[in-house]
XYZ file of C-alpha atoms in Angstrom:
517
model
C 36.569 0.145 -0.198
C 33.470 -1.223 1.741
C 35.101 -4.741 0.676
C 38.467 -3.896 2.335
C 37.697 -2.254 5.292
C 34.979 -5.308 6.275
C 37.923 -7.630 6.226
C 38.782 -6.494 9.413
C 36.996 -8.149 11.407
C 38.036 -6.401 14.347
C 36.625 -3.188 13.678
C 32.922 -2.362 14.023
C 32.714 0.834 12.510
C 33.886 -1.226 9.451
C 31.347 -3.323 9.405
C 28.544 -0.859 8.678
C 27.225 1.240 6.125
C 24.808 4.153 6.560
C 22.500 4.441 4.288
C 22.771 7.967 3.774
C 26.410 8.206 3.376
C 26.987 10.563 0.364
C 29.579 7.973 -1.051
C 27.143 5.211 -0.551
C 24.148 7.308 -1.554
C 25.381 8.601 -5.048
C 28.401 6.082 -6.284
C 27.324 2.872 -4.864
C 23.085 2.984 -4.705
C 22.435 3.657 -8.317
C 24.466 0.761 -9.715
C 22.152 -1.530 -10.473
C 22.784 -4.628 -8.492
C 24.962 -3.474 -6.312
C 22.961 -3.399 -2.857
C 21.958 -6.845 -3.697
C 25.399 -7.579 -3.818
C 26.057 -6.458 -0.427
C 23.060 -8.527 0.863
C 25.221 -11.861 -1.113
C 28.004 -10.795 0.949
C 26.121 -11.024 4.032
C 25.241 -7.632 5.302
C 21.813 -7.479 6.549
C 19.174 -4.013 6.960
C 19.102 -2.857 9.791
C 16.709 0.957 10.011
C 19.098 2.949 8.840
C 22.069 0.870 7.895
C 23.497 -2.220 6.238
C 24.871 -4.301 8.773
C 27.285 -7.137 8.780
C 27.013 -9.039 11.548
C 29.764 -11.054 13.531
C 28.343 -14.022 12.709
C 28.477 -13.903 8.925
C 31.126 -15.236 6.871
C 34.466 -13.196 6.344
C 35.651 -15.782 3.581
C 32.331 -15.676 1.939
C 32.783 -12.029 1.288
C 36.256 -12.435 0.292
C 34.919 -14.690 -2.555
C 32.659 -12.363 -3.840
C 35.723 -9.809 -3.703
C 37.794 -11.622 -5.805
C 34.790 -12.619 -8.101
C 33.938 -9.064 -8.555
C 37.578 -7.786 -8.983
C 38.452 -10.489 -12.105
C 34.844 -9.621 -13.901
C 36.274 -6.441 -13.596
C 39.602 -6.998 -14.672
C 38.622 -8.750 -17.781
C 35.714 -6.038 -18.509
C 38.420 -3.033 -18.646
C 41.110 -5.490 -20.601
C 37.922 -6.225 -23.522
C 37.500 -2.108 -23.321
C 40.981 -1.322 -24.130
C 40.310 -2.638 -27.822
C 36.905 -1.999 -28.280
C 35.701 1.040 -30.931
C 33.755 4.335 -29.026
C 30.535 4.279 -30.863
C 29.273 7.845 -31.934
C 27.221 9.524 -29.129
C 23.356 8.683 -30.466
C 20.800 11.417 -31.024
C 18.689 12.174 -28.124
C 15.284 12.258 -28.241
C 12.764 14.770 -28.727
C 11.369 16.679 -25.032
C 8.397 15.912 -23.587
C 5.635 18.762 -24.468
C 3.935 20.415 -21.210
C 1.067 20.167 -19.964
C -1.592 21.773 -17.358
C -2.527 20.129 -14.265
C -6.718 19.734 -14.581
C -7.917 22.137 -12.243
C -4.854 24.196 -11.740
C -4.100 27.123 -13.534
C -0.527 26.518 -13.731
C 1.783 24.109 -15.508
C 3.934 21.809 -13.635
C 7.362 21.832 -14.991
C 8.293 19.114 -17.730
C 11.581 17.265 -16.354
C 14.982 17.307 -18.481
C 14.768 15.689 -21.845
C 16.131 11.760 -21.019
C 19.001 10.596 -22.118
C 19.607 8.294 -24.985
C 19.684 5.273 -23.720
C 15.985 5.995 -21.812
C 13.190 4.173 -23.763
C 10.507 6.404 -24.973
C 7.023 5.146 -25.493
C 3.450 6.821 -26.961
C 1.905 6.150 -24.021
C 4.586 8.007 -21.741
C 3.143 11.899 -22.461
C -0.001 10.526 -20.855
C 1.292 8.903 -17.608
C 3.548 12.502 -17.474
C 0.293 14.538 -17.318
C -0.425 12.191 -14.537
C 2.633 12.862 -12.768
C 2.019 16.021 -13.339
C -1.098 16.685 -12.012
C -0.965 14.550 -8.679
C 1.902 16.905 -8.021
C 0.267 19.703 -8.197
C -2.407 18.575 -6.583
C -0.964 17.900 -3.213
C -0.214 21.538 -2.790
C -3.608 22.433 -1.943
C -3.010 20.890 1.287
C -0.228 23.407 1.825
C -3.052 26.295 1.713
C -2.713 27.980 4.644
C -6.284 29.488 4.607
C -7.542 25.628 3.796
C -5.631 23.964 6.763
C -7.136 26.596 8.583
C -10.887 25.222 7.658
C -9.588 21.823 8.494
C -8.622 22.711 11.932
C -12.294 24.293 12.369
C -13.485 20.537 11.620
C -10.782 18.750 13.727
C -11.569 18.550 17.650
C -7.590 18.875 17.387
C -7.424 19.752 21.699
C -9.250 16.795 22.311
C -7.611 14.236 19.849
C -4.169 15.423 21.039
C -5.165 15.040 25.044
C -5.787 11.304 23.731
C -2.859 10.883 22.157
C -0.858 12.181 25.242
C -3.259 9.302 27.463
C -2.735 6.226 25.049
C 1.030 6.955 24.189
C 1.274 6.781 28.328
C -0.525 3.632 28.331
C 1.816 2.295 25.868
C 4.648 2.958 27.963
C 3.479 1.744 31.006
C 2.638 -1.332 29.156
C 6.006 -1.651 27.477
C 8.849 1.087 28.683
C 10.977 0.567 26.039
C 8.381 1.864 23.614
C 9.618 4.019 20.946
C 6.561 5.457 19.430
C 5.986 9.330 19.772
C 2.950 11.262 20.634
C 2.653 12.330 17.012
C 1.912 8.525 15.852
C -1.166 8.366 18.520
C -2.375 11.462 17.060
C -2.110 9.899 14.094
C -4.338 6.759 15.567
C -6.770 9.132 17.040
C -7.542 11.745 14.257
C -7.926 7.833 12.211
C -10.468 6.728 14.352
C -12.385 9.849 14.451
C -12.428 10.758 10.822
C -13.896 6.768 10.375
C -15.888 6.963 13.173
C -17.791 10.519 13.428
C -16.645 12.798 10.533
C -16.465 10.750 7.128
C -18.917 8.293 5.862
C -18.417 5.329 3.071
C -21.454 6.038 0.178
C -22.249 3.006 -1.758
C -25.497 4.130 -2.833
C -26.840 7.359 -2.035
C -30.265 7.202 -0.377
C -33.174 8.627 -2.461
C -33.304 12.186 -1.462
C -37.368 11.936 -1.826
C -38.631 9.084 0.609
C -35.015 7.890 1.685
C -34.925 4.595 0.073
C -32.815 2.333 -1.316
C -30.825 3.452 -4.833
C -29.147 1.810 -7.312
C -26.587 3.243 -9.589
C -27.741 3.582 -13.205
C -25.603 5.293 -15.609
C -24.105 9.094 -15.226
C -24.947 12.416 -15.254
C -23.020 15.964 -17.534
C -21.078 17.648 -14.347
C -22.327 21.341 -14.303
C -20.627 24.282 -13.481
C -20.209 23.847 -9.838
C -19.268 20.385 -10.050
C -16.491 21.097 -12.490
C -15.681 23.925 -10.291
C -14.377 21.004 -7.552
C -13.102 19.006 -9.853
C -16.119 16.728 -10.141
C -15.781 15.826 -13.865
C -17.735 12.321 -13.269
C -21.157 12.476 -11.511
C -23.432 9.299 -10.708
C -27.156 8.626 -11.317
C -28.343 6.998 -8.108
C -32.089 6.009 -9.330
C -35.311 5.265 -7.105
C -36.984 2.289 -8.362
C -40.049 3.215 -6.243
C -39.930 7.091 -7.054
C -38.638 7.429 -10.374
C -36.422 9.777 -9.197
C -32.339 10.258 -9.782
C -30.371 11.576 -6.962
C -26.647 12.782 -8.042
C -23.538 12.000 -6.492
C -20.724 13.800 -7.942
C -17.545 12.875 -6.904
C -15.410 15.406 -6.155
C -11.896 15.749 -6.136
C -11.458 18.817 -3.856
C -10.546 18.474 -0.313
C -12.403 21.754 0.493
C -15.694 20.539 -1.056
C -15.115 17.653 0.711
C -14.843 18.784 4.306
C -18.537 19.969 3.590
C -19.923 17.248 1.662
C -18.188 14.483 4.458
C -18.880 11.445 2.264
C -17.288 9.317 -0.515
C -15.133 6.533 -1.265
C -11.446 5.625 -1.798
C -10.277 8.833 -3.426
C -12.488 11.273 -1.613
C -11.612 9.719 1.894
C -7.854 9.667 0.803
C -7.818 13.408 -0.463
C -9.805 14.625 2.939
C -7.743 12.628 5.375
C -4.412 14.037 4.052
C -5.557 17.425 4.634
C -6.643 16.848 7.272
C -2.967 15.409 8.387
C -1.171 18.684 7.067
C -3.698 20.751 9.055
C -2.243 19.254 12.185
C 1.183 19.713 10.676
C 1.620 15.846 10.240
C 3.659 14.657 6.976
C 1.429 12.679 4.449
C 1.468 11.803 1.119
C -1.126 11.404 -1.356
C -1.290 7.929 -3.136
C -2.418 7.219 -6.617
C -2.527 4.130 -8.266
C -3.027 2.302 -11.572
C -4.684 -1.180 -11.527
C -5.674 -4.230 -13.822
C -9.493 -4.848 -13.335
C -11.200 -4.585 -9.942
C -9.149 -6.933 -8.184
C -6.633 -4.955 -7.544
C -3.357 -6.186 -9.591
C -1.220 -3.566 -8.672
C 0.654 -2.323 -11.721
C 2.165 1.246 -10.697
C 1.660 3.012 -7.221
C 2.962 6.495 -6.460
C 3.007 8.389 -3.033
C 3.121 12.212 -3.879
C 3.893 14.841 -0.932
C 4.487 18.483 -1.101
C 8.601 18.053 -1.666
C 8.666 14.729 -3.422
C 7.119 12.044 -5.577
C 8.214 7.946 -4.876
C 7.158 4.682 -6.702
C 6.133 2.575 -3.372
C 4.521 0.008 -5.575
C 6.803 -2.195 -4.250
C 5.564 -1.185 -0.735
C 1.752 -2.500 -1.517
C 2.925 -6.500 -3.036
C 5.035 -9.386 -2.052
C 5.073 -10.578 -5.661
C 7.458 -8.352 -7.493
C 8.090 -10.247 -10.467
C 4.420 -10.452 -10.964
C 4.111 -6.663 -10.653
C 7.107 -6.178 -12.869
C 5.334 -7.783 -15.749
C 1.999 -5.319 -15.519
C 4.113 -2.563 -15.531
C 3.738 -1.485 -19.073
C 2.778 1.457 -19.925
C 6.385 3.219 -19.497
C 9.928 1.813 -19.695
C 11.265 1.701 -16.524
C 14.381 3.549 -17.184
C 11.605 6.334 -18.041
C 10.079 6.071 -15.174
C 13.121 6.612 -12.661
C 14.384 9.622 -15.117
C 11.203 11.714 -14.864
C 10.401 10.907 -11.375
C 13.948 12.540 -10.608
C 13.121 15.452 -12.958
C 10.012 16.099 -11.135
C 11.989 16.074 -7.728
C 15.147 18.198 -8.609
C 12.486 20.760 -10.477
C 10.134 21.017 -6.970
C 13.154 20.995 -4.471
C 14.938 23.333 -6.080
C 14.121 26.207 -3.223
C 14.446 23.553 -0.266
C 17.374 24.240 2.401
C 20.003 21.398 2.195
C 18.505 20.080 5.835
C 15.081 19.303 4.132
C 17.071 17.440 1.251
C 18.895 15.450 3.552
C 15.860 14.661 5.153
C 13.908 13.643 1.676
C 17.039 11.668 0.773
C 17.230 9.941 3.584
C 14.065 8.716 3.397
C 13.806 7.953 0.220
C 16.967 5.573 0.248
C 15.766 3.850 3.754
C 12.404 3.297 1.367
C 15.044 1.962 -1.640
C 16.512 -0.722 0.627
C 13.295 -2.014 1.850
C 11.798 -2.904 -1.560
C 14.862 -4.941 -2.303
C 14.000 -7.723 -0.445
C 10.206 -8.449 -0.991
C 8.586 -9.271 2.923
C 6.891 -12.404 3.434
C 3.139 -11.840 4.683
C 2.920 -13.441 8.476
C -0.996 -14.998 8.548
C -3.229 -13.049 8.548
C -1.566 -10.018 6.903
C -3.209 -10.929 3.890
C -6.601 -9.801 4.727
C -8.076 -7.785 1.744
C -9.936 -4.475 1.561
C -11.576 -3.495 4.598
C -13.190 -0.401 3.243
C -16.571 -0.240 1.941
C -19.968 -3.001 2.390
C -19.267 -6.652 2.005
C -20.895 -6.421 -1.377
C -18.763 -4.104 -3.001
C -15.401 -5.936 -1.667
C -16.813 -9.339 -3.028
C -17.806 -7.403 -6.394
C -14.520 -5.857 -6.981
C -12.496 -9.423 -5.963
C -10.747 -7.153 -3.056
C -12.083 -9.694 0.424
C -8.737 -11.518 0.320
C -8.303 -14.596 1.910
C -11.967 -16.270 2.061
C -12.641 -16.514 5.926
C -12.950 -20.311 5.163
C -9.756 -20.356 5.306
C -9.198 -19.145 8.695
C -11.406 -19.405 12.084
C -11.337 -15.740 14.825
C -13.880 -14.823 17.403
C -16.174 -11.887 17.031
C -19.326 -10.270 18.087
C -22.823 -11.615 17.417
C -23.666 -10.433 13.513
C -25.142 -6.958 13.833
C -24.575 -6.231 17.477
C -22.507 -3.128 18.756
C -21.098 -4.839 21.359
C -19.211 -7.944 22.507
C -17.676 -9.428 25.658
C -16.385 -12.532 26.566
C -14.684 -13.956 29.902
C -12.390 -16.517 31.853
C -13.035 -16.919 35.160
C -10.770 -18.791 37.827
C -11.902 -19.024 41.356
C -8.905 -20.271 44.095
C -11.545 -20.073 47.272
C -13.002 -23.554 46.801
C -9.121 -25.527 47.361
C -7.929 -23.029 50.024
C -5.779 -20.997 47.425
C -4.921 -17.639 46.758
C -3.070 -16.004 43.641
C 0.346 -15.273 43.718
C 0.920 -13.744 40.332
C -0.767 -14.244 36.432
C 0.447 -14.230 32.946
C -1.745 -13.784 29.921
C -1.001 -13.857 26.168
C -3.427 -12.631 23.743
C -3.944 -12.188 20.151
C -6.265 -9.300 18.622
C -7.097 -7.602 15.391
C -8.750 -4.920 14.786
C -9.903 -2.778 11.335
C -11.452 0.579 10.769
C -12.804 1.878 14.437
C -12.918 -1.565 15.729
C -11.693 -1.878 19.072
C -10.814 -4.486 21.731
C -10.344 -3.907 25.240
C -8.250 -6.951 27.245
C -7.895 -6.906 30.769
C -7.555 -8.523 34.154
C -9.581 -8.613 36.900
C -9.484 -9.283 40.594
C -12.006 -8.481 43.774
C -9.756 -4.643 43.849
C -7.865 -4.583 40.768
C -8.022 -3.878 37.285
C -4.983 -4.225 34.807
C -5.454 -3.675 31.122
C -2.928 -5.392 28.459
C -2.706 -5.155 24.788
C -3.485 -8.344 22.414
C 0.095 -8.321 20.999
C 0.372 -12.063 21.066
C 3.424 -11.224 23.957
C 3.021 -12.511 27.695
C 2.070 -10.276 29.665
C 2.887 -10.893 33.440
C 1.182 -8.912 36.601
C 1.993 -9.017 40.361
C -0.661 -6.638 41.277
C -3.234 -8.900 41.794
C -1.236 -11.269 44.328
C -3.287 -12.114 47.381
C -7.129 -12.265 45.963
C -9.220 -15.726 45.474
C -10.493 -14.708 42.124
C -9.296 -13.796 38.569
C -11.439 -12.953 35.773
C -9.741 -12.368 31.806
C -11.883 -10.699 29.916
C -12.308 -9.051 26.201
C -14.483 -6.143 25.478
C -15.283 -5.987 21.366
C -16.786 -2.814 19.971
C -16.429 -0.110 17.002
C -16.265 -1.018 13.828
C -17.986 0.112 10.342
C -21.254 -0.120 8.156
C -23.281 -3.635 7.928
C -19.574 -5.868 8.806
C -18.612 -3.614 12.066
C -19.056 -7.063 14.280
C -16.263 -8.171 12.059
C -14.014 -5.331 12.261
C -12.902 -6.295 16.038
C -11.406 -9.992 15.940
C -10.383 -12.441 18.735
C -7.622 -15.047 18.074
C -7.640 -14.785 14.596
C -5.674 -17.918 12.669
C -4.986 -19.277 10.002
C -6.247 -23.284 9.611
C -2.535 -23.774 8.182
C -1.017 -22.634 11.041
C -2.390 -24.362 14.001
C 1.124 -24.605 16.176
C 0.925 -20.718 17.313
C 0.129 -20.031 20.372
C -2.338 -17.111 20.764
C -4.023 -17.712 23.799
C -2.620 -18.962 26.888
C -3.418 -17.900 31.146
C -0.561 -18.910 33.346
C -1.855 -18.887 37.386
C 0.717 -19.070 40.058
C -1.434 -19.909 43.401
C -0.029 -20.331 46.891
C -2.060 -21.099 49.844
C -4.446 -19.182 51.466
């Protein structure tokens, strides 16, 4: 049908499909292949559609038509003589199992069907499933969110949100982005900045030294209590003395404790994001060695569990062939199980919602993205000599050439000065385009200057054009770097940053207009 009705060309409610279309969504989205056929066709994705656009072929998707309708043709012609084999045994159910810490089971999905591959290793990766899903609903505590909020300066982070999403509009008026995404930005910057801290080594708790991990210690009772099963010996060469760092896995334990890595700042931050009633999921990931090959990656939320491995790599294939520790047919099967058994109890509104989602997430791993430079920038997280140890930098910085602030110093500036006094000259109007990155709490602040205005911009790479400072002799352009975390925070606010491969981009460039005085 979505064949015939693009053939009229004239039509441009024909000649889109939305993606959560029930018809689309249940008949035509779990055929394998068949979005991809679309995109042969010509359609394109658009947010929340496929789109095919005016200027895409009419005859080329008439070919695939008539390609697709004779495969079919001869498919049912070789069916009409072929022998129904016996329906095949299906296999045995998956047996249940506990989530660690919880004192419930999580529902087991429906047995597979036949035809779904089942492997020794799958009851293990279940109890996985099983127990990041039940996990994530202690951030749904209400009691819990309510010791979050008694963390969170939530008055003050949302009074900033209001102030930068109006500086985004003023700076660009057909901005889209909602006060809930700065509040997003701020409660980031603060839990980096002031309430969480990154713990290589713990310091010795005798004189305060340096530590060096040696081994582990039995959790005790309390550490077992939030779900700290693996404790580390952080030894004092110069005291003899071990200092223990277990790790919990508890967001409550961790709002007191404020310190980790990876998994504890990912478990605080997300309840921390419920607290404020923003949506987040909970990401857990299995990886070859410690440079992160990315083999399986799952975002768990309250309502729902997705695969988004394709979300985190540009090299599917690559992925593809890591992926072995379930059949992938498994894989899809139990992840819906897991879904239908927790949404059960939603309204039909939330589904929607969910679904739609989910299938705007389906359509974007389809077509794998190609990184832009500088995209590719490794791990940020964590000192320079964990990164390098666990192969997670990225692209060496050989490879690419940025500004930043002196090694070690909190704080950068640099300027561009143009004085119009000396020829008799005054400024009619300027135009700036700058380029900025920033990581963790780093910041960078551009803006214009004249003798009795001040105009900030944003480092976008996008001109940026001002009449406000038409009539003065003098201009000054000037960056302001500072923020950032642990020994590489000079690094983590970035000027102009480029790839030596890509030397034709423009990413600085001040356009004058003078008139005389």
């Amino acid at each position: 049908m979505y064949f015939l009705n693009t053939l009229n060309p004239n039509e441009d409610k024909y000649r889109s499909i939305r993606i959560g279309n029930p018809t689309f969504s249940t008949k035509l989205l779990p055929v394998k292949g068949a979005v991809e056929c679309l995109f042969e066709m010509g359609f394109e994705e658009a947010e929340t559609h496929l789109v095919f656009p005016k200027s895409a072929s009419v005859e080329r998707l008439r070919q695939v038509r008539e390609t697709i309708a004779a495969e079919r043709d001869q498919r049912l012609q070789s069916q009409q003589s072929a022998r129904v084999p016996p329906s095949p045994v299906p296999p045995p159910s998956l047996p249940s199992s506990s989530s660690a810490g919880s004192a419930s089971a999580t529902a087991v999905p429906t047995p597979a069907p036949a035809s779904v591959p089942f492997m020794s290793s799958s009851v293990p990766f279940l109890r996985t499933l099983q127990s990041n899903f039940q996990h994530v609903l202690i951030y749904e505590s209400p009691e819990l969110q309510q010791k979050a909020l008694n963390c969170i300066p939530h008055e003050l982070l949302r009074s900033r949100a209001k102030e930068r999403l109006k500086q985004a509009k003023d700076a660009d008026p057909a901005c889209t982005l909602r006060e809930e995404d700065m509040l997003v930005l701020e409660l980031l910057q603060w839990f980096k900045g002031e309430f969480f801290s990154w713990v290589d080594n713990l310091p010795c708790s005798r004189c305060g030294g340096a530590t060096q991990a040696s081994g582990s210690h039995p959790p005790s009772n309390d550490d077992l209590r939030w779900d700290a099963g693996r404790v580390e010996n952080h030894y004092c060469h110069t005291c003899q003395l071990s200092t223990r760092f277990p790790r919990y896995n508890h967001p409550e334990k961790l709002l007191e404790t404020r310190r980790g890595r990876c998994g504890e700042w990912a478990n605080c931050f997300t309840l921390l994001c419920r607290a404020l009633g923003i949506e987040a999921r909970y990401i857990w990931d299995s990886t070859v060695g410690w440079g992160k090959k990315l083999s399986y990656i799952l975002a768990f939320s309250k309502d729902q569990v997705v695969d988004v491995t394709w979300r985190y790599s540009c090299k599917h294939p690559e992925v593809l062939s890591r992926r072995t520790q379930v059949q992938e047919t498994w894989l899809l099967h139990t992840l819906n199980g897991l879904n239908a058994t927790r949404q059960q109890s939603l309204g039909a509104e939330r589904k929607q919602q969910l679904l739609q989602r989910l299938l705007v997430e389906l359509v974007e791993f389809i077509s794998p993205k190609t990184p832009a430079s500088g995209e590719l920038g490794g791990r940020i997280s964590g000192s320079l000599a964990w990164r390098v140890a666990r192969g997670e930098t990225g692209a060496s910085d050989t490879e690419g050439v940025y500004l930043a602030r002196t090694e070690g110093s909190s704080f950068g500036k640099i300027s561009w000065k143009f004085n119009c006094a000396p020829v008799g000259m005054k400024i009619k109007s300027a135009s700036v385009r700058a380029f900025s990155q920033t990581f963790q709490s780093g910041s960078v602040r551009w803006s214009l200057h004249s003798a009795e205005t001040t105009v900030e911009f944003p480092g976008d790479g996008e001109l940026h054009s001002s009449s406000t400072l038409s009539g003065g002799k003098e201009l000054i352009v000037e960056a302001e770097l500072t923020g950032g975390e642990g020994e590489v925070s000079w690094q983590h606010a970035q000027l102009f940053r480029q790839s030596l491969k890509d030397t034709e981009k423009v990413i600085f460039e001040i356009l004058v207009e003078m008139e005389e005085s």
